[in-house]
PDB file of C-alpha atoms in Angstrom:
ATOM      1  CA  MET A   1       0.498  -3.420   3.649  1.00  0.00           C
ATOM      2  CA  ALA A   2       2.685  -0.480   2.687  1.00  0.00           C
ATOM      3  CA  GLU A   3       0.650   0.613  -0.289  1.00  0.00           C
ATOM      4  CA  ASN A   4      -2.355   1.125   2.013  1.00  0.00           C
ATOM      5  CA  LEU A   5      -0.619   3.417   4.479  1.00  0.00           C
ATOM      6  CA  SER A   6      -2.285   6.808   4.793  1.00  0.00           C
ATOM      7  CA  ILE A   7      -2.385   8.038   1.212  1.00  0.00           C
ATOM      8  CA  ALA A   8      -4.349  11.121   2.219  1.00  0.00           C
ATOM      9  CA  GLU A   9      -2.938  11.825   5.659  1.00  0.00           C
ATOM     10  CA  ALA A  10      -2.914  15.601   5.926  1.00  0.00           C
ATOM     11  CA  PRO A  11       0.145  16.924   7.764  1.00  0.00           C
ATOM     12  CA  LYS A  12      -0.015  19.771  10.203  1.00  0.00           C
ATOM     13  CA  GLY A  13      -1.206  22.987   8.594  1.00  0.00           C
ATOM     14  CA  LYS A  14      -2.772  21.162   5.637  1.00  0.00           C
ATOM     15  CA  PRO A  15      -6.500  20.664   4.949  1.00  0.00           C
ATOM     16  CA  ALA A  16      -8.019  17.615   6.654  1.00  0.00           C
ATOM     17  CA  VAL A  17      -9.647  14.978   4.460  1.00  0.00           C
ATOM     18  CA  ASN A  18     -13.021  13.424   5.213  1.00  0.00           C
ATOM     19  CA  PRO A  19     -12.375   9.879   6.550  1.00  0.00           C
ATOM     20  CA  GLY A  20     -14.761   8.348   4.009  1.00  0.00           C
ATOM     21  CA  LEU A  21     -13.010  10.095   1.131  1.00  0.00           C
ATOM     22  CA  LYS A  22      -9.636   9.141   2.578  1.00  0.00           C
ATOM     23  CA  LEU A  23     -10.657   5.469   2.626  1.00  0.00           C
ATOM     24  CA  ALA A  24     -11.929   5.748  -0.949  1.00  0.00           C
ATOM     25  CA  LEU A  25      -8.598   7.208  -2.070  1.00  0.00           C
ATOM     26  CA  GLU A  26      -6.691   4.399  -0.392  1.00  0.00           C
ATOM     27  CA  PHE A  27      -8.943   1.481  -1.289  1.00  0.00           C
ATOM     28  CA  GLY A  28     -10.372   2.739  -4.604  1.00  0.00           C
ATOM     29  CA  PRO A  29      -7.521   1.633  -6.898  1.00  0.00           C
ATOM     30  CA  LEU A  30      -7.590  -1.880  -5.436  1.00  0.00           C
ATOM     31  CA  LEU A  31     -11.358  -2.116  -5.916  1.00  0.00           C
ATOM     32  CA  ALA A  32     -10.929  -0.926  -9.499  1.00  0.00           C
ATOM     33  CA  PHE A  33      -8.262  -3.595  -9.997  1.00  0.00           C
ATOM     34  CA  PHE A  34     -10.566  -6.333  -8.673  1.00  0.00           C
ATOM     35  CA  PHE A  35     -13.581  -5.124 -10.682  1.00  0.00           C
ATOM     36  CA  ALA A  36     -11.573  -4.834 -13.915  1.00  0.00           C
ATOM     37  CA  ASN A  37     -10.149  -8.336 -13.523  1.00  0.00           C
ATOM     38  CA  ALA A  38     -13.619  -9.793 -12.860  1.00  0.00           C
ATOM     39  CA  ARG A  39     -15.384  -7.825 -15.618  1.00  0.00           C
ATOM     40  CA  ALA A  40     -12.613  -7.491 -18.189  1.00  0.00           C
ATOM     41  CA  GLU A  41     -14.759  -8.753 -21.070  1.00  0.00           C
ATOM     42  CA  TRP A  42     -17.556  -6.312 -20.232  1.00  0.00           C
ATOM     43  CA  LEU A  43     -15.096  -3.425 -20.042  1.00  0.00           C
ATOM     44  CA  SER A  44     -13.382  -4.430 -23.284  1.00  0.00           C
ATOM     45  CA  GLU A  45     -16.684  -4.326 -25.137  1.00  0.00           C
ATOM     46  CA  ARG A  46     -17.257  -0.735 -24.015  1.00  0.00           C
ATOM     47  CA  ILE A  47     -13.718   0.641 -24.098  1.00  0.00           C
ATOM     48  CA  THR A  48     -12.217  -0.486 -27.386  1.00  0.00           C
ATOM     49  CA  PHE A  49      -8.504  -0.151 -26.642  1.00  0.00           C
ATOM     50  CA  LEU A  50      -8.803  -2.339 -23.529  1.00  0.00           C
ATOM     51  CA  GLY A  51      -9.811  -5.263 -25.730  1.00  0.00           C
ATOM     52  CA  ALA A  52      -6.395  -5.141 -27.398  1.00  0.00           C
ATOM     53  CA  LEU A  53      -4.677  -5.800 -24.072  1.00  0.00           C
ATOM     54  CA  GLY A  54      -5.763  -9.437 -23.988  1.00  0.00           C
ATOM     55  CA  GLU A  55      -6.290 -11.387 -20.765  1.00  0.00           C
ATOM     56  CA  PRO A  56      -8.222  -9.926 -17.797  1.00  0.00           C
ATOM     57  CA  ILE A  57      -5.074  -9.353 -15.717  1.00  0.00           C
ATOM     58  CA  PHE A  58      -3.733  -6.953 -18.351  1.00  0.00           C
ATOM     59  CA  VAL A  59      -7.014  -5.047 -18.534  1.00  0.00           C
ATOM     60  CA  ALA A  60      -7.040  -4.881 -14.728  1.00  0.00           C
ATOM     61  CA  THR A  61      -3.437  -3.641 -14.685  1.00  0.00           C
ATOM     62  CA  ALA A  62      -4.257  -0.762 -17.027  1.00  0.00           C
ATOM     63  CA  ILE A  63      -7.271   0.222 -14.896  1.00  0.00           C
ATOM     64  CA  PHE A  64      -5.183  -0.101 -11.715  1.00  0.00           C
ATOM     65  CA  MET A  65      -2.546   2.260 -13.111  1.00  0.00           C
ATOM     66  CA  ALA A  66      -5.157   4.826 -14.111  1.00  0.00           C
ATOM     67  CA  ALA A  67      -6.958   4.593 -10.748  1.00  0.00           C
ATOM     68  CA  THR A  68      -3.661   4.964  -8.867  1.00  0.00           C
ATOM     69  CA  ALA A  69      -2.772   8.079 -10.849  1.00  0.00           C
ATOM     70  CA  VAL A  70      -6.218   9.568 -10.168  1.00  0.00           C
ATOM     71  CA  SER A  71      -5.978   8.731  -6.456  1.00  0.00           C
ATOM     72  CA  LEU A  72      -2.565  10.378  -6.072  1.00  0.00           C
ATOM     73  CA  SER A  73      -3.716  13.414  -8.046  1.00  0.00           C
ATOM     74  CA  LEU A  74      -6.798  13.848  -5.859  1.00  0.00           C
ATOM     75  CA  SER A  75      -4.675  13.472  -2.740  1.00  0.00           C
ATOM     76  CA  TRP A  76      -2.454  16.294  -3.971  1.00  0.00           C
ATOM     77  CA  LEU A  77      -5.392  18.520  -4.895  1.00  0.00           C
ATOM     78  CA  LEU A  78      -7.052  17.993  -1.501  1.00  0.00           C
ATOM     79  CA  THR A  79      -4.017  18.224   0.795  1.00  0.00           C
ATOM     80  CA  ARG A  80      -1.281  19.754  -1.370  1.00  0.00           C
ATOM     81  CA  THR A  81       0.969  16.888  -0.392  1.00  0.00           C
ATOM     82  CA  ILE A  82       1.497  13.183  -1.058  1.00  0.00           C
ATOM     83  CA  PRO A  83       3.103  11.182   1.782  1.00  0.00           C
ATOM     84  CA  MET A  84       6.343   9.385   0.948  1.00  0.00           C
ATOM     85  CA  MET A  85       5.081   5.787   1.185  1.00  0.00           C
ATOM     86  CA  PRO A  86       2.019   6.197  -1.063  1.00  0.00           C
ATOM     87  CA  LEU A  87       4.117   8.204  -3.525  1.00  0.00           C
ATOM     88  CA  ILE A  88       6.756   5.477  -3.789  1.00  0.00           C
ATOM     89  CA  SER A  89       4.034   2.804  -3.999  1.00  0.00           C
ATOM     90  CA  GLY A  90       2.324   4.743  -6.788  1.00  0.00           C
ATOM     91  CA  VAL A  91       5.554   5.104  -8.755  1.00  0.00           C
ATOM     92  CA  VAL A  92       6.219   1.360  -8.434  1.00  0.00           C
ATOM     93  CA  VAL A  93       2.653   0.615  -9.589  1.00  0.00           C
ATOM     94  CA  LEU A  94       3.140   2.748 -12.688  1.00  0.00           C
ATOM     95  CA  ILE A  95       6.582   1.312 -13.494  1.00  0.00           C
ATOM     96  CA  PHE A  96       5.694  -2.343 -12.959  1.00  0.00           C
ATOM     97  CA  GLY A  97       2.298  -1.877 -14.566  1.00  0.00           C
ATOM     98  CA  ALA A  98       3.947  -0.403 -17.659  1.00  0.00           C
ATOM     99  CA  LEU A  99       6.369  -3.338 -17.796  1.00  0.00           C
ATOM    100  CA  THR A 100       3.449  -5.754 -17.459  1.00  0.00           C
ATOM    101  CA  LEU A 101       1.626  -4.219 -20.427  1.00  0.00           C
ATOM    102  CA  TRP A 102       4.691  -3.562 -22.569  1.00  0.00           C
ATOM    103  CA  LEU A 103       6.161  -7.068 -22.193  1.00  0.00           C
ATOM    104  CA  HIS A 104       2.720  -8.685 -21.881  1.00  0.00           C
ATOM    105  CA  ASN A 105       3.909 -10.557 -18.805  1.00  0.00           C
ATOM    106  CA  ASP A 106       1.868 -10.478 -15.588  1.00  0.00           C
ATOM    107  CA  LEU A 107       4.934 -11.415 -13.521  1.00  0.00           C
ATOM    108  CA  PHE A 108       5.748  -7.739 -13.001  1.00  0.00           C
ATOM    109  CA  ILE A 109       2.386  -6.707 -11.535  1.00  0.00           C
ATOM    110  CA  LYS A 110       2.370  -9.834  -9.361  1.00  0.00           C
ATOM    111  CA  ILE A 111       5.757  -9.162  -7.798  1.00  0.00           C
ATOM    112  CA  LYS A 112       4.950  -5.471  -7.274  1.00  0.00           C
ATOM    113  CA  PRO A 113       3.586  -6.042  -3.706  1.00  0.00           C
ATOM    114  CA  THR A 114       6.694  -8.090  -2.909  1.00  0.00           C
ATOM    115  CA  ILE A 115       8.938  -5.244  -4.077  1.00  0.00           C
ATOM    116  CA  ILE A 116       7.005  -2.547  -2.206  1.00  0.00           C
ATOM    117  CA  ASN A 117       6.618  -4.426   1.081  1.00  0.00           C
ATOM    118  CA  GLY A 118      10.182  -5.748   0.945  1.00  0.00           C
ATOM    119  CA  LEU A 119      11.557  -2.284   0.191  1.00  0.00           C
ATOM    120  CA  PHE A 120       9.740  -0.612   3.082  1.00  0.00           C
ATOM    121  CA  SER A 121      10.655  -3.456   5.429  1.00  0.00           C
ATOM    122  CA  VAL A 122      14.338  -2.977   4.601  1.00  0.00           C
ATOM    123  CA  LEU A 123      14.029   0.812   4.962  1.00  0.00           C
ATOM    124  CA  LEU A 124      12.310   0.582   8.347  1.00  0.00           C
ATOM    125  CA  LEU A 125      14.539  -2.092   9.873  1.00  0.00           C
ATOM    126  CA  GLY A 126      17.713  -0.817   8.216  1.00  0.00           C
ATOM    127  CA  GLY A 127      17.010   2.749   9.288  1.00  0.00           C
ATOM    128  CA  LEU A 128      16.435   1.626  12.856  1.00  0.00           C
ATOM    129  CA  PHE A 129      19.393  -0.711  13.328  1.00  0.00           C
ATOM    130  CA  ILE A 130      21.967   0.973  11.071  1.00  0.00           C
ATOM    131  CA  PHE A 131      21.180   4.680  11.437  1.00  0.00           C
ATOM    132  CA  ARG A 132      19.252   4.507  14.737  1.00  0.00           C
ATOM    133  CA  VAL A 133      16.349   6.419  13.156  1.00  0.00           C
ATOM    134  CA  SER A 134      12.681   5.415  13.234  1.00  0.00           C
ATOM    135  CA  LEU A 135      11.479   6.281   9.736  1.00  0.00           C
ATOM    136  CA  LEU A 136       7.997   5.197  10.783  1.00  0.00           C
ATOM    137  CA  ARG A 137       7.816   8.358  12.883  1.00  0.00           C
ATOM    138  CA  TYR A 138       7.640  10.415   9.677  1.00  0.00           C
ATOM    139  CA  VAL A 139       4.631   8.392   8.515  1.00  0.00           C
ATOM    140  CA  PHE A 140       2.598   8.252  11.723  1.00  0.00           C
ATOM    141  CA  ASP A 141       3.834  11.254  13.699  1.00  0.00           C
ATOM    142  CA  THR A 142       0.642  13.226  13.000  1.00  0.00           C
ATOM    143  CA  ALA A 143      -1.459  10.292  14.220  1.00  0.00           C
ATOM    144  CA  PHE A 144       0.485   9.041  17.258  1.00  0.00           C
ATOM    145  CA  ARG A 145       2.410  10.782  20.028  1.00  0.00           C
ATOM    146  CA  ILE A 146       4.559   8.101  21.638  1.00  0.00           C
ATOM    147  CA  ASP A 147       7.953   7.911  23.311  1.00  0.00           C
ATOM    148  CA  GLU A 148      11.212   6.739  21.716  1.00  0.00           C
ATOM    149  CA  ARG A 149      10.876   3.168  23.016  1.00  0.00           C
ATOM    150  CA  GLY A 150       7.383   3.039  21.530  1.00  0.00           C
ATOM    151  CA  TRP A 151       8.648   4.152  18.109  1.00  0.00           C
ATOM    152  CA  HIS A 152      11.421   1.556  18.345  1.00  0.00           C
ATOM    153  CA  LYS A 153       8.958  -1.254  19.032  1.00  0.00           C
ATOM    154  CA  LEU A 154       6.448  -0.063  16.441  1.00  0.00           C
ATOM    155  CA  THR A 155       9.116   0.213  13.752  1.00  0.00           C
ATOM    156  CA  ILE A 156      10.363  -3.319  14.389  1.00  0.00           C
ATOM    157  CA  ARG A 157       6.833  -4.710  14.307  1.00  0.00           C
ATOM    158  CA  TRP A 158       5.913  -2.913  11.093  1.00  0.00           C
ATOM    159  CA  GLY A 159       9.195  -3.926   9.483  1.00  0.00           C
ATOM    160  CA  LEU A 160       8.611  -7.600  10.302  1.00  0.00           C
ATOM    161  CA  PHE A 161       4.947  -7.375   9.279  1.00  0.00           C
ATOM    162  CA  LEU A 162       5.824  -5.934   5.869  1.00  0.00           C
ATOM    163  CA  ALA A 163       8.499  -8.602   5.385  1.00  0.00           C
ATOM    164  CA  GLY A 164       5.864 -11.232   6.172  1.00  0.00           C
ATOM    165  CA  MET A 165       3.448  -9.686   3.677  1.00  0.00           C
ATOM    166  CA  ALA A 166       6.166  -9.763   1.010  1.00  0.00           C
ATOM    167  CA  VAL A 167       6.725 -13.473   1.636  1.00  0.00           C
ATOM    168  CA  LEU A 168       2.971 -14.124   1.648  1.00  0.00           C
ATOM    169  CA  ASN A 169       2.590 -12.439  -1.739  1.00  0.00           C
ATOM    170  CA  GLU A 170       5.302 -14.657  -3.186  1.00  0.00           C
ATOM    171  CA  VAL A 171       3.588 -17.785  -1.861  1.00  0.00           C
ATOM    172  CA  LEU A 172       0.203 -16.743  -3.250  1.00  0.00           C
ATOM    173  CA  TRP A 173       1.100 -15.739  -6.793  1.00  0.00           C
ATOM    174  CA  ARG A 174       3.389 -18.739  -7.247  1.00  0.00           C
ATOM    175  CA  ASN A 175       0.921 -21.342  -5.963  1.00  0.00           C
ATOM    176  CA  PHE A 176      -2.580 -20.057  -6.738  1.00  0.00           C
ATOM    177  CA  SER A 177      -4.528 -18.807  -9.723  1.00  0.00           C
ATOM    178  CA  THR A 178      -4.375 -15.209 -10.905  1.00  0.00           C
ATOM    179  CA  ASP A 179      -8.020 -14.677  -9.942  1.00  0.00           C
ATOM    180  CA  PHE A 180      -7.333 -15.913  -6.405  1.00  0.00           C
ATOM    181  CA  TRP A 181      -4.275 -13.667  -6.123  1.00  0.00           C
ATOM    182  CA  VAL A 182      -6.259 -10.618  -7.264  1.00  0.00           C
ATOM    183  CA  ALA A 183      -9.114 -11.402  -4.853  1.00  0.00           C
ATOM    184  CA  PHE A 184      -6.718 -11.840  -1.928  1.00  0.00           C
ATOM    185  CA  LYS A 185      -4.878  -8.645  -2.810  1.00  0.00           C
ATOM    186  CA  VAL A 186      -8.152  -6.757  -2.369  1.00  0.00           C
ATOM    187  CA  TRP A 187     -10.117  -8.698   0.253  1.00  0.00           C
ATOM    188  CA  GLY A 188      -7.249 -10.271   2.187  1.00  0.00           C
ATOM    189  CA  ASN A 189      -4.459  -7.714   2.411  1.00  0.00           C
ATOM    190  CA  MET A 190      -6.591  -4.831   3.657  1.00  0.00           C
ATOM    191  CA  PRO A 191      -8.292  -6.752   6.530  1.00  0.00           C
ATOM    192  CA  ILE A 192      -4.934  -8.234   7.564  1.00  0.00           C
ATOM    193  CA  THR A 193      -3.327  -4.789   7.592  1.00  0.00           C
ATOM    194  CA  ILE A 194      -6.216  -3.282   9.563  1.00  0.00           C
ATOM    195  CA  ALA A 195      -6.142  -6.160  12.075  1.00  0.00           C
ATOM    196  CA  PHE A 196      -2.386  -5.766  12.524  1.00  0.00           C
ATOM    197  CA  THR A 197      -2.710  -1.995  12.991  1.00  0.00           C
ATOM    198  CA  LEU A 198      -5.428  -2.426  15.619  1.00  0.00           C
ATOM    199  CA  SER A 199      -3.357  -5.065  17.411  1.00  0.00           C
ATOM    200  CA  GLN A 200      -0.653  -2.430  17.978  1.00  0.00           C
ATOM    201  CA  MET A 201      -2.959  -0.024  19.786  1.00  0.00           C
ATOM    202  CA  PRO A 202      -2.385  -1.441  23.307  1.00  0.00           C
ATOM    203  CA  MET A 203       1.373  -0.956  22.907  1.00  0.00           C
ATOM    204  CA  ILE A 204       0.852   2.529  21.442  1.00  0.00           C
ATOM    205  CA  MET A 205      -1.340   3.484  24.402  1.00  0.00           C
ATOM    206  CA  ARG A 206       1.280   2.234  26.865  1.00  0.00           C
ATOM    207  CA  HIS A 207       3.932   4.438  25.262  1.00  0.00           C
ATOM    208  CA  SER A 208       1.768   7.473  24.494  1.00  0.00           C
ATOM    209  CA  ILE A 209       2.967  10.844  25.759  1.00  0.00           C
ATOM    210  CA  ASP A 210       1.295  14.182  26.347  1.00  0.00           C
ATOM    211  CA  PRO A 211       1.513  16.150  23.062  1.00  0.00           C
ATOM    212  CA  ASP A 212       2.717  19.165  25.082  1.00  0.00           C
ATOM    213  CA  GLU A 213       5.655  17.243  26.543  1.00  0.00           C
ATOM    214  CA  SER A 214       9.011  17.626  24.778  1.00  0.00           C
TER     215      SER A 214
END
């Protein structure tokens, strides 16, 4: 999903990031979220103020916010830049996480993936069909060199995929337990996103161009 898109992608002229570290930066906050939700009582016993937050989901939200802030900070320190999508995702995490803790209502952290995926879906599809601009190019241009038709197809597919992920999140948090939702957010969303990305490679290869061609 959108919040997993290339948090440490180094643009041209910037330091490259080790792939293992890049994966840790992207996946680390989600793992921290899952661990904190599963071991909230253990954490609360060792970190006093966490115990005052109450249920595991609130402890996990606080840890998720902290891990997201650390991840974005490390990305900046390593590459001197934070790509647009991870930056927006991080801001939404901090805002909705703060609302979750302040109002003591887990609705806000649960709808956060819906907001992020829905927002990026609208931006991608709206940018393409209203302004005739593939915003996805600014995310993946350092990774892929493809022609205009390829960017058009890839933008539509990513826009529809993110819309589908937004709908899926709504179905899950409304119909399943909080623990199931947290587990799927970590162990379901990432594999689905990776599988979708890999499924686009044949189309990307068909539309690839020589990087020296204008």
